[in-house]
Structure formats: C-alpha cells, structure tokens
GROMACS .gro file of C-alpha atoms in nm:
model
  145
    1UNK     CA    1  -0.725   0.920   2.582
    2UNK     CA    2  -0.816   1.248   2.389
    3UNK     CA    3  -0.971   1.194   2.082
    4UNK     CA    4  -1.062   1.471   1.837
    5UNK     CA    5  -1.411   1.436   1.634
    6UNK     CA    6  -1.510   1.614   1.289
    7UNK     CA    7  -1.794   1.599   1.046
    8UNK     CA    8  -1.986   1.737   0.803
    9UNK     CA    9  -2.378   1.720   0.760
   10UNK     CA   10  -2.427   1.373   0.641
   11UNK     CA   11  -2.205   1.261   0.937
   12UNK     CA   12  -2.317   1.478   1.165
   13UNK     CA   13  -2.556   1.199   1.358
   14UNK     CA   14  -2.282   0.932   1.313
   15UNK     CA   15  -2.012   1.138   1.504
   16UNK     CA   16  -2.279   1.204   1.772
   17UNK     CA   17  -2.374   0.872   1.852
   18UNK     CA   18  -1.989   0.771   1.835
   19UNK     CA   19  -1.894   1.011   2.053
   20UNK     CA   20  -2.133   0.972   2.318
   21UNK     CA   21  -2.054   0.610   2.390
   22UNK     CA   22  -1.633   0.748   2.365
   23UNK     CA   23  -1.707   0.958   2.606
   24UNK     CA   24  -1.901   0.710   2.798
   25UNK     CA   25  -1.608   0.468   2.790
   26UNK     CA   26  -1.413   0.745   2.981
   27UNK     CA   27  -1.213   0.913   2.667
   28UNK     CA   28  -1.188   1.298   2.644
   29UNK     CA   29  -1.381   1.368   2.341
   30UNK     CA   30  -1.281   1.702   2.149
   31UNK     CA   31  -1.579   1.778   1.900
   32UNK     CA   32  -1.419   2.004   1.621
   33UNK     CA   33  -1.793   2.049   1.464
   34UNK     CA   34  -1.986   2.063   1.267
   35UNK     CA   35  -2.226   2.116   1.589
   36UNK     CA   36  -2.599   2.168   1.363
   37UNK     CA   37  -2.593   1.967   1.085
   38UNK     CA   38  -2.570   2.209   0.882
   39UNK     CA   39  -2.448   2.203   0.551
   40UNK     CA   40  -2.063   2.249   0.568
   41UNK     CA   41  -1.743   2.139   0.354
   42UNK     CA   42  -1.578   1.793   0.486
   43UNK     CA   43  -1.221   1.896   0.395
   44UNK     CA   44  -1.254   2.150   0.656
   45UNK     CA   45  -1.339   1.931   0.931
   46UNK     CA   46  -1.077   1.683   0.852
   47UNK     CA   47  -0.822   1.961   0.818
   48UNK     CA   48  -0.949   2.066   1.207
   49UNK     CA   49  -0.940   1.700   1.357
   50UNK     CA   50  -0.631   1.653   1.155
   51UNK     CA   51  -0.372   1.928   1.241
   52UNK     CA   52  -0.499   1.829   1.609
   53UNK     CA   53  -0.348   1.469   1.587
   54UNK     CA   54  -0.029   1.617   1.447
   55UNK     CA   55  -0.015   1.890   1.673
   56UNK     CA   56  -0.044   1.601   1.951
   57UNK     CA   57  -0.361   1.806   2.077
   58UNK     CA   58  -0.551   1.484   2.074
   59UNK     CA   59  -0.435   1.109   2.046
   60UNK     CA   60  -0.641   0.979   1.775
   61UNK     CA   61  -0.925   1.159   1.520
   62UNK     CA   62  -1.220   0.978   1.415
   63UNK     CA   63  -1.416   1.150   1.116
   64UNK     CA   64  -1.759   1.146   0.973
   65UNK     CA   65  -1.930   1.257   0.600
   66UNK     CA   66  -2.178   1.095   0.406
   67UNK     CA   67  -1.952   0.793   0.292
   68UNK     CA   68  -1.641   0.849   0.462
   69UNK     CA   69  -1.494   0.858   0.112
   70UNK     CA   70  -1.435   1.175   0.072
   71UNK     CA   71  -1.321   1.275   0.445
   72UNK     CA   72  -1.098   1.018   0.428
   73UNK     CA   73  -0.944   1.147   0.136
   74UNK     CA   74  -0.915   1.507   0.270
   75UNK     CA   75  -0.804   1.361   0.616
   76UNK     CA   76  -0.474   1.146   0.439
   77UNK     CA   77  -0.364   1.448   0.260
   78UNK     CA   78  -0.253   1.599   0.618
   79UNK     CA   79   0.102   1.524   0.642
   80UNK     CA   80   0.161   1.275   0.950
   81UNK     CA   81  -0.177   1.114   0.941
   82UNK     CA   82  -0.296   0.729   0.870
   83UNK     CA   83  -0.695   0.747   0.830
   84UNK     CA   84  -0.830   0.434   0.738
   85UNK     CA   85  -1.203   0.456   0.611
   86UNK     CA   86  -1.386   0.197   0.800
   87UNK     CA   87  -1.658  -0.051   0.705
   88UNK     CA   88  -1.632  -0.329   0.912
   89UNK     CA   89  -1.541  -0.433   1.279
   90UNK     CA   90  -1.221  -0.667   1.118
   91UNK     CA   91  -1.078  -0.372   0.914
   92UNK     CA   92  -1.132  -0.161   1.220
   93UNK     CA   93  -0.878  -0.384   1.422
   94UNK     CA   94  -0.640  -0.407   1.131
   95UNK     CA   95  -0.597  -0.050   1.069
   96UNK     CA   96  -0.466  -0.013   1.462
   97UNK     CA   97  -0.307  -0.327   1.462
   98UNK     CA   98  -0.106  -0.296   1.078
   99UNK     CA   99  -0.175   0.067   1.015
  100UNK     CA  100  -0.103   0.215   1.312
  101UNK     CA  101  -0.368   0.455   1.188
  102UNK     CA  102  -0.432   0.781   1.370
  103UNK     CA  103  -0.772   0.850   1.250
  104UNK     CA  104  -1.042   0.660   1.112
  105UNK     CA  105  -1.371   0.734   0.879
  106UNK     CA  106  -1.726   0.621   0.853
  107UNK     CA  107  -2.014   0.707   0.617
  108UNK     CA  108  -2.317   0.818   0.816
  109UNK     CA  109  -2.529   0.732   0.517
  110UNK     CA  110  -2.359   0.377   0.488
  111UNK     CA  111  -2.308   0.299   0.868
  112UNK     CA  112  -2.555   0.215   1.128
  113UNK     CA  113  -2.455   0.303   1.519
  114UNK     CA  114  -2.421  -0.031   1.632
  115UNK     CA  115  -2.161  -0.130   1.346
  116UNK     CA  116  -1.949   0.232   1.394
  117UNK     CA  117  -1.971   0.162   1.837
  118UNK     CA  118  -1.834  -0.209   1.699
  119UNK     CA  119  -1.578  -0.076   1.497
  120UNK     CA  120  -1.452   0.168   1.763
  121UNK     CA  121  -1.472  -0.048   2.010
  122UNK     CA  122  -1.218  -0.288   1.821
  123UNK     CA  123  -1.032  -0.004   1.670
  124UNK     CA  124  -0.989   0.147   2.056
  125UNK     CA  125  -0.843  -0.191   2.181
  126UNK     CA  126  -0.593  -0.277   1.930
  127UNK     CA  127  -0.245  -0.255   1.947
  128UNK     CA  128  -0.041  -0.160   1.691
  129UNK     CA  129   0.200  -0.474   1.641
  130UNK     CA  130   0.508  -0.296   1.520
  131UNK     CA  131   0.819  -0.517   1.363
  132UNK     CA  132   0.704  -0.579   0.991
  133UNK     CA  133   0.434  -0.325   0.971
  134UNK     CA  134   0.644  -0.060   1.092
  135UNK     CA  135   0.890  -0.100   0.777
  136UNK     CA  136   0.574  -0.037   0.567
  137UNK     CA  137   0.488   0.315   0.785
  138UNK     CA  138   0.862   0.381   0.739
  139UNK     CA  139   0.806   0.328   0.347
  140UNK     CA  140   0.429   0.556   0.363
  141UNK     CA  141   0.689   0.828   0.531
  142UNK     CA  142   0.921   0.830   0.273
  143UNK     CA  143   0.654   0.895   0.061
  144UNK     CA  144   0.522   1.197   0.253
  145UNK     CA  145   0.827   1.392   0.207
   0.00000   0.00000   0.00000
C-alpha cells in the first residue's frame, strides 16, 4: 500500500518513527516533509499529504503536529478526505472500520511511539464495514458539496 506522510516540527519525530516501522511492514511510504524539523506551517503539510490521497497518488495519509489538533483540522478541510485524530489503539480501529477514514493524526507531543506503531497497526488492519456506516459517509458527502 502507498501511504503518504506529513508533518510539521513538533511531529516531525512522531512521523519518523511511524514511518519506519510502515515501511518495515512492507508499505511504500511517501514522506511529503517536513524532512529537518524545522519550524514549518502544519496546514501546508496536510494540504501536501492531502491532495495526494485525493489525487489517488497514495492510498491512505497519516499526519503529524504537536497535538494532531490542528493538522487534523487543516487535513478535513480537503475536500474528499476523512482524518480522524487519533489517541488510542480502539479509536484507531473505529475510524477504518466506521469512518472509512483516509488519513489519520497524532500529536508528537501527546503520543509516545509505541502507542502511534499500536494505533497504526490496528488502523492498517481494519476493514471498513460498509452497510450502515456508509449511509453516514454518504450524509458527510452531502455536506462537502
């Protein structure tokens, strides 16, 4: 699966660790920066990651700022994208699962590695279950336009 990755400073060690062990599970991993740590604008990076998933570039984004609040924000203003902001390895299998969602946030500040490789990891093997949920996307589309 390709799998686009954005972040901005205060995620920047988050989406590092993350995306090593994606990669390591045998994903494609697309990093869309930022690549220092330097200071940068999160809206940015979730546009990047974003446009990719609609563009069908990559399958799935996965995005990383201080909280995950704010990218998160940024990233569901992107017409055609789900991101659920993640905090726990439950809600991680949910937002596949319910959500269908396309990309998914974490706070580097807020997050430790081993929670955001658990919440992956559950996020990467759920199914989305269709049926009732999908009349709910259908609704969240409406909405978009």
């Amino acid at each position: 699966m390709k799998i686009g990755f954005g972040s901005d400073h205060g995620g920047y060690d988050l989406k590092n660790a993350v995306m090593k062990h994606v990669a390591e599970l045998g994903h494609d991993v697309f990093d869309f920066g930022s690549f220092e740590g330097e200071r940068v604008d999160y809206p940015d990076y979730a546009k990047k990651v974003c446009e990719a998933v609609v563009a069908r570039d990559v399958e799935l984004g996965m995005l990383f700022c201080g909280t995950g609040i704010g990218i998160s924000i940024a990233a569901n203003k992107v017409n055609g994208i789900r991101c659920a902001l993640l905090g726990d390895s439950f809600s991680a299998r949910m937002a596949k699962e319910h959500n269908n969602a396309n990309v998914i946030a974490m706070g580097g500040r807020v997050i430790g590695d081993n929670l955001a490789i658990d919440m992956v990891d559950q996020f990467l093997n759920a199914e989305f279950q269709g049926e009732r949920h999908q009349k709910r996307l259908d609704k969240i589309k409406k909405m978009e336009e």
